[in-house]
mmCIF file of C-alpha atoms in Angstrom:
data_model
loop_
_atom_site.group_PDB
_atom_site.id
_atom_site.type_symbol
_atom_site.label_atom_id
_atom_site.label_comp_id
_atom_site.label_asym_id
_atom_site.label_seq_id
_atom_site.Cartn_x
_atom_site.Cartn_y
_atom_site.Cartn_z
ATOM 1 C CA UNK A 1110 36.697 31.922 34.848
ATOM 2 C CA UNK A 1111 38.722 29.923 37.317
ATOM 3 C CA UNK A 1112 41.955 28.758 36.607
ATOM 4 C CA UNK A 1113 43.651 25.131 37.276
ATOM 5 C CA UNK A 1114 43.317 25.154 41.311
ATOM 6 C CA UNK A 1115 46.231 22.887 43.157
ATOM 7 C CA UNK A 1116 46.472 21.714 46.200
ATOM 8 C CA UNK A 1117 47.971 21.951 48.803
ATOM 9 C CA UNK A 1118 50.298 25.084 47.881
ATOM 10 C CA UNK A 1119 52.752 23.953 50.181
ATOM 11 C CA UNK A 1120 53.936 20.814 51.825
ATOM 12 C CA UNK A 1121 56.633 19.568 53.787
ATOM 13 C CA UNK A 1122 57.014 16.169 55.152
ATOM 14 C CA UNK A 1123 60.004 13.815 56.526
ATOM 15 C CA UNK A 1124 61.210 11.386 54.372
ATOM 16 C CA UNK A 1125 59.200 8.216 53.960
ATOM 17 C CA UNK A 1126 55.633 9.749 54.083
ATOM 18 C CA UNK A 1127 53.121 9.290 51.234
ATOM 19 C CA UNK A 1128 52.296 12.385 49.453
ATOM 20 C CA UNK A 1129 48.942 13.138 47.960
ATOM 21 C CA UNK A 1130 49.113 16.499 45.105
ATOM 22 C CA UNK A 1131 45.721 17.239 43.921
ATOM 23 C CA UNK A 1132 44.728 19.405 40.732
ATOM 24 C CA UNK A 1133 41.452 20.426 39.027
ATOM 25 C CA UNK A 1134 41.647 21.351 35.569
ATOM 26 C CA UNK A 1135 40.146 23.908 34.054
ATOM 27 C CA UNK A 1136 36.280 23.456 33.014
ATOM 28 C CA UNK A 1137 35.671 21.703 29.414
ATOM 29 C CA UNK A 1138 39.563 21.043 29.157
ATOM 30 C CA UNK A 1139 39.872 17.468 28.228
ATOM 31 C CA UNK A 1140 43.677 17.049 28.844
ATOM 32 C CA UNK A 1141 45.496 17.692 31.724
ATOM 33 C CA UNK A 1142 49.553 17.541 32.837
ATOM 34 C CA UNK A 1143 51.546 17.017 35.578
ATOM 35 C CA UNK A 1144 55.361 18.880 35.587
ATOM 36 C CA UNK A 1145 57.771 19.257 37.749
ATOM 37 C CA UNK A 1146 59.971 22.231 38.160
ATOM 38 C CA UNK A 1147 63.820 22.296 39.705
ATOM 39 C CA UNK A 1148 66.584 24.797 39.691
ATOM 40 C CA UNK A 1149 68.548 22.146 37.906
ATOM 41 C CA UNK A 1150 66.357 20.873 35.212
ATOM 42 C CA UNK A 1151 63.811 23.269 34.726
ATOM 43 C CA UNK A 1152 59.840 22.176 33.698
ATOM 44 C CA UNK A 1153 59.713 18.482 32.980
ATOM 45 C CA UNK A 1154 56.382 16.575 31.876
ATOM 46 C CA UNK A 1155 55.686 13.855 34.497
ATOM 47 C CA UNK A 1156 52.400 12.411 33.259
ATOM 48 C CA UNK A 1157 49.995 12.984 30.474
ATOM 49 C CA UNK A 1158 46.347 12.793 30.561
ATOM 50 C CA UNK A 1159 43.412 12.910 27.304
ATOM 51 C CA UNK A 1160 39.892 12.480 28.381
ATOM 52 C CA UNK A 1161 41.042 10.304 32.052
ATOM 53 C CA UNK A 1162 43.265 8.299 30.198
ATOM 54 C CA UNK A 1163 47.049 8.340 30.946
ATOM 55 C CA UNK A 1164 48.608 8.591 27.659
ATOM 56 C CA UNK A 1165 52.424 9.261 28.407
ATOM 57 C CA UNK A 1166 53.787 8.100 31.623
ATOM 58 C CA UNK A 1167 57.326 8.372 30.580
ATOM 59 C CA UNK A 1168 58.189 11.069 32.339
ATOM 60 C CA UNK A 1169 57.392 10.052 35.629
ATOM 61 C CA UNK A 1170 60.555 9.149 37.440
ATOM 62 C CA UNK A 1171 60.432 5.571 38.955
ATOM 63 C CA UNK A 1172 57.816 3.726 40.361
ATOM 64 C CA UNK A 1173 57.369 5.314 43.400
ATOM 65 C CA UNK A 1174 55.092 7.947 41.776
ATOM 66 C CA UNK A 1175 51.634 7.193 40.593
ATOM 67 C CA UNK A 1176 48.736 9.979 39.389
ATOM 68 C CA UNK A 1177 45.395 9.328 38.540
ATOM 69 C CA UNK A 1178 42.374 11.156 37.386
ATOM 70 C CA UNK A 1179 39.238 9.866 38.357
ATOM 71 C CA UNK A 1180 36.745 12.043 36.430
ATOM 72 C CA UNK A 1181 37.491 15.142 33.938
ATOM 73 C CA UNK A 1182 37.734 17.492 36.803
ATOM 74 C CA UNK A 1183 40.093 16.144 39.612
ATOM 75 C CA UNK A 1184 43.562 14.354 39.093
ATOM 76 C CA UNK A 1185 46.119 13.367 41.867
ATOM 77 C CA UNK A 1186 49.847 12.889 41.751
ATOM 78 C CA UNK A 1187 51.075 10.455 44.723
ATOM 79 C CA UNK A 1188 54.476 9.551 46.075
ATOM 80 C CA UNK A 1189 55.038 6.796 48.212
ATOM 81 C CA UNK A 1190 57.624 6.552 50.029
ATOM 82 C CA UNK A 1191 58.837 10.191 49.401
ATOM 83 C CA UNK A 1192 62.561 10.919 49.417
ATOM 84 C CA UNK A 1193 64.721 14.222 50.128
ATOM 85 C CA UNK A 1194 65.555 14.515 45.707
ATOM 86 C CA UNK A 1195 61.843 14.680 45.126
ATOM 87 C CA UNK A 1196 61.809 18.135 46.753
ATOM 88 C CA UNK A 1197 60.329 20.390 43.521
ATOM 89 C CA UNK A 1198 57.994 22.369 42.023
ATOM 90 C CA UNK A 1199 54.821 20.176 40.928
ATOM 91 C CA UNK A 1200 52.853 21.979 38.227
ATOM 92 C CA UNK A 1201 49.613 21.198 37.163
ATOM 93 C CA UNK A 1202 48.112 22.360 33.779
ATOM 94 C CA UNK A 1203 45.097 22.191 31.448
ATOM 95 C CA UNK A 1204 44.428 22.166 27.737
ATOM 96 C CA UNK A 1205 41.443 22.439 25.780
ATOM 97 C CA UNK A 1206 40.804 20.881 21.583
ATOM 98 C CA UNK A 1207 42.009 21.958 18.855
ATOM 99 C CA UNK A 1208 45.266 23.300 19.462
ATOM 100 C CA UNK A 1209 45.021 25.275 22.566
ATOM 101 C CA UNK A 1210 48.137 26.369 24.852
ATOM 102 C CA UNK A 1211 48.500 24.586 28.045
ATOM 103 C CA UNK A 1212 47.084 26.513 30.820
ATOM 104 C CA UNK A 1213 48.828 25.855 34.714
ATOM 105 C CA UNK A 1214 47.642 26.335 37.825
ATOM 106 C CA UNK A 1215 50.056 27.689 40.825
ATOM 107 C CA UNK A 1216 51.759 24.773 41.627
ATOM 108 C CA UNK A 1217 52.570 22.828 45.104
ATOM 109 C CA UNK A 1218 55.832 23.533 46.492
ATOM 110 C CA UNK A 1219 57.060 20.162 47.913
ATOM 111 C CA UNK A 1220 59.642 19.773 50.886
ATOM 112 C CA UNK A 1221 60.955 16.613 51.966
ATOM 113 C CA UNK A 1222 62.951 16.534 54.983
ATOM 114 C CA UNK B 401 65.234 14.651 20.650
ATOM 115 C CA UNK B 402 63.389 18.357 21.209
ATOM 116 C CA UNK B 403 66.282 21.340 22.363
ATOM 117 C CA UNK B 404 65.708 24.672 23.864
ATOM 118 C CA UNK B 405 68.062 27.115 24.738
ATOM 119 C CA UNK B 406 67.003 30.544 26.106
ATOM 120 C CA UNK B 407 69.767 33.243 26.391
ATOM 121 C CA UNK B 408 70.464 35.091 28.408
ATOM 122 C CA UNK B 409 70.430 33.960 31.692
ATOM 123 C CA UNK B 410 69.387 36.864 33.500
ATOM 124 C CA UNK B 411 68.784 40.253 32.030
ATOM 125 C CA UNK B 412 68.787 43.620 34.203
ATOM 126 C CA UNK B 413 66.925 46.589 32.272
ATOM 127 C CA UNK B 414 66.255 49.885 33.302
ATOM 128 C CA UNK B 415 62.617 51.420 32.960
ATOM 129 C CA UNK B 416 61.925 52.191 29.449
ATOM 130 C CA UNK B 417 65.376 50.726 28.273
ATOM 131 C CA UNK B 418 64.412 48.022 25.256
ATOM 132 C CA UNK B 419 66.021 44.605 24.670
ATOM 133 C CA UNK B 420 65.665 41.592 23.681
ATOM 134 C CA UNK B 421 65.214 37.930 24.859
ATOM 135 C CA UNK B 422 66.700 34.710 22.700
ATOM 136 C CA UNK B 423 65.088 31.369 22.173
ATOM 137 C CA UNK B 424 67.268 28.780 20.159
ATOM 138 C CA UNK B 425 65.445 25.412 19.563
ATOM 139 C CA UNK B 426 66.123 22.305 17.621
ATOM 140 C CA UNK B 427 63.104 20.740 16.772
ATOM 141 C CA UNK B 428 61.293 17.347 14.758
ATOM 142 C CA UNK B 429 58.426 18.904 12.552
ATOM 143 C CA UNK B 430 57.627 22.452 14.688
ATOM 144 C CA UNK B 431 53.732 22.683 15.523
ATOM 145 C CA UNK B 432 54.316 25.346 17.660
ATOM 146 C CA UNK B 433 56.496 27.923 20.015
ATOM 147 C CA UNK B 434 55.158 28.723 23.226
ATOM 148 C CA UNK B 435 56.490 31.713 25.780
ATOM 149 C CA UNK B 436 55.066 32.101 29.422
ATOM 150 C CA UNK B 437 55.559 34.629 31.697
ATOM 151 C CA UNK B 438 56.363 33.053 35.315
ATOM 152 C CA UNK B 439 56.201 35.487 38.265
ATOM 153 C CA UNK B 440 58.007 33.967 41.619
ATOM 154 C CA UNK B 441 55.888 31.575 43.489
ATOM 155 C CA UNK B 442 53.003 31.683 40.630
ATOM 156 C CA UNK B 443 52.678 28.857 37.470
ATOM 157 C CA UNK B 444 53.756 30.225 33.887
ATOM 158 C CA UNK B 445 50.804 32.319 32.151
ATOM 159 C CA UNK B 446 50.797 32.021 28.723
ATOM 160 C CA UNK B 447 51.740 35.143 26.621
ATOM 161 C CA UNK B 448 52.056 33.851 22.627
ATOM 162 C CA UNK B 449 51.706 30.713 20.198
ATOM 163 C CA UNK B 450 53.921 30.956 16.952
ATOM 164 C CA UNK B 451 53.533 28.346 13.949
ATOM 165 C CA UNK B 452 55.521 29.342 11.529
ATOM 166 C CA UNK B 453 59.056 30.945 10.624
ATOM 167 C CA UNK B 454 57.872 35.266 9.850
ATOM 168 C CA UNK B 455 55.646 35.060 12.096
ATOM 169 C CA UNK B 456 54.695 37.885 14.839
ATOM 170 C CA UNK B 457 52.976 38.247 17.545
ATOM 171 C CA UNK B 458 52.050 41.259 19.869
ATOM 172 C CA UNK B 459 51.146 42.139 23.310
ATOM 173 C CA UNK B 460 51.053 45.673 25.079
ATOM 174 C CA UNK B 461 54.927 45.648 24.776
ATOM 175 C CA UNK B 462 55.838 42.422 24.303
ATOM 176 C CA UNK B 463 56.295 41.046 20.385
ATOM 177 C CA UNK B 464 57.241 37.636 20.155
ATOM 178 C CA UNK B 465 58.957 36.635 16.501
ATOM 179 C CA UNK B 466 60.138 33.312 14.878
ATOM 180 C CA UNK B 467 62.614 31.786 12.253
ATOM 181 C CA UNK B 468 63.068 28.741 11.409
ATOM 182 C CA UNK B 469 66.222 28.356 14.556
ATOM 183 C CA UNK B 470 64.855 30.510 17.171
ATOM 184 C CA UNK B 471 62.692 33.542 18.330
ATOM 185 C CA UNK B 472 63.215 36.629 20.181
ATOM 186 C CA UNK B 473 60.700 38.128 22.527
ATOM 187 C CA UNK B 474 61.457 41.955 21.985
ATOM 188 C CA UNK B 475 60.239 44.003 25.088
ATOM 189 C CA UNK B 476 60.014 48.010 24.411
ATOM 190 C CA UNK B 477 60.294 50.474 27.287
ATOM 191 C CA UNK B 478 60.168 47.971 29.470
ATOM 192 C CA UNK B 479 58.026 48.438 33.207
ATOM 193 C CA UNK B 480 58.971 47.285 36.871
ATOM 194 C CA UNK B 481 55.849 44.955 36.333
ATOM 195 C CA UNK B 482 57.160 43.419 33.693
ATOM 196 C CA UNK B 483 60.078 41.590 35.998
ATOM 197 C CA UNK B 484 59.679 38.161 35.664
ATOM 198 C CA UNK B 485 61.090 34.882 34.424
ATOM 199 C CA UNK B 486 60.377 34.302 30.568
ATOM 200 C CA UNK B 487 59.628 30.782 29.398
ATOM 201 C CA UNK B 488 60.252 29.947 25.844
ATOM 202 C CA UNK B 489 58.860 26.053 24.604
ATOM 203 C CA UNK B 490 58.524 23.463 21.719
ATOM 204 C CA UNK B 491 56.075 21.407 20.609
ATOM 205 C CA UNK B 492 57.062 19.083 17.779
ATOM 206 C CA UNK B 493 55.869 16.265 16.204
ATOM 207 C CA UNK B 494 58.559 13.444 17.329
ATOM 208 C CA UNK B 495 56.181 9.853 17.990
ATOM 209 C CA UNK B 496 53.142 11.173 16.386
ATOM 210 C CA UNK B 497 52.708 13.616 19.836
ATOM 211 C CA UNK B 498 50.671 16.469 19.334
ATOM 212 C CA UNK B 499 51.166 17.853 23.296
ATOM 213 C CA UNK B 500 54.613 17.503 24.676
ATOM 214 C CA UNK B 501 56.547 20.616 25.250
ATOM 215 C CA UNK B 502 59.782 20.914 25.752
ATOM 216 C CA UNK B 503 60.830 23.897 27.684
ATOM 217 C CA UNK B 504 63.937 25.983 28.110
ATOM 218 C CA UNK B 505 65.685 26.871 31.623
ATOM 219 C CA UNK B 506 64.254 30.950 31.867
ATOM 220 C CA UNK B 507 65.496 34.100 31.200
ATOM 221 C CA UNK B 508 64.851 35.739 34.379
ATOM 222 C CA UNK B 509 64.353 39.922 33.425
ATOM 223 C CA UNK B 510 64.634 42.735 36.011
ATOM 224 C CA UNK B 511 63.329 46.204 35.058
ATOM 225 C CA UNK B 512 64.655 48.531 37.646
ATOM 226 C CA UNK B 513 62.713 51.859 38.177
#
């Protein structure tokens, strides 16, 4: 079975630029999460997601990020305009019902210059 | 708030030389401890899911135990391919949530041949 797929795996960019992370969850998993991973503070929950609905947005660190997920299988995580501290490791992961572990996918490593 | 401290740091084993990896967690109503394996440049892969204080858990040779303040992940005669970075997490019941982890920084092992 396939896992959660991200993309792209890597991506660097200059300050400023709008950045587009995409994810597809694993098939039949109804929620999905967005993490981010640094040296510094380790995995942090961004975003939370149960059947397309955003649920807990707490996480997310100021309004310059936004994610979305259209349909059960495709989600997004944007950042507009981009800054130099977002540099990270954005996760992407998958759960199914009743009690399941949270599944990830590879991540996107994320440079901004 | 959810706490997780994983000790140590960084471990270096030789082949077949057994030890063991600490998890210390303060929690609101446990519903579950979580460790994932993380290789460098891949997402964590789930290894175990623990409930309840006693309880064990085993894989190939990894066990993964729990009391009611922490859990150890005993490895015996540990492999090269079992290098990796060793994610312990919480999931409590703080705000009604039944999905938030909270994660702990890594214990990053090295089995030298």
């Amino acid at each position: 079975d396939a896992g959660v797929i991200q993309s792209p795996r890597h991506e660097v960019t200059e300050m400023g630029q709008e950045v587009t992370l995409r994810c597809k969850p694993i098939s039949g998993h109804n929620s999905l999460f967005w993490y981010r991973q640094t040296m510094m503070r380790g995995l942090e929950l961004l975003i939370y997601f149960n059947n397309n609905v955003p649920i807990d947005d707490s996480g997310m660190p100021e309004d310059r990020f936004s994610a979305k997920m259209p349909n059960a299988s495709f989600s997004t995580l944007k950042i507009q305009p981009s800054e130099p501290r977002d540099s990270a490791v954005y996760f992407c992961a998958s759960r199914g019902t009743g009690g399941q572990p949270q599944h990830f996918g590879d991540g996107t490593r994320l440079s901004i210059l | 708030e959810d706490q997780v401290t994983q000790s140590p740091e960084a471990l270096r084993l030789q082949e077949g030389e057994s030890s063991s990896l600490n998890c210390s967690y303060t929690v609101s109503g446990l519903r579950g401890l979580f460790w994932y394996r993380q290789d460098p440049g891949k997402g964590p892969e789930f290894l175990f899911t623990l409930y309840s204080a006693g309880e064990e858990k085993e894989k190939e040779r990894l066990k993964a135990t729990l009391t009611k303040k922490e859990s150890f992940l005993h490895i015996t005669a540990p492999k090269p391919e079992d290098s990796a970075t060793y994610l312990c997490a919480v999931q409590g019941d703080s705000g009604g949530s039944n999905y938030k982890l909270t994660f702990g920084k890594g214990t990053l092992l090295t089995v030298n041949p």
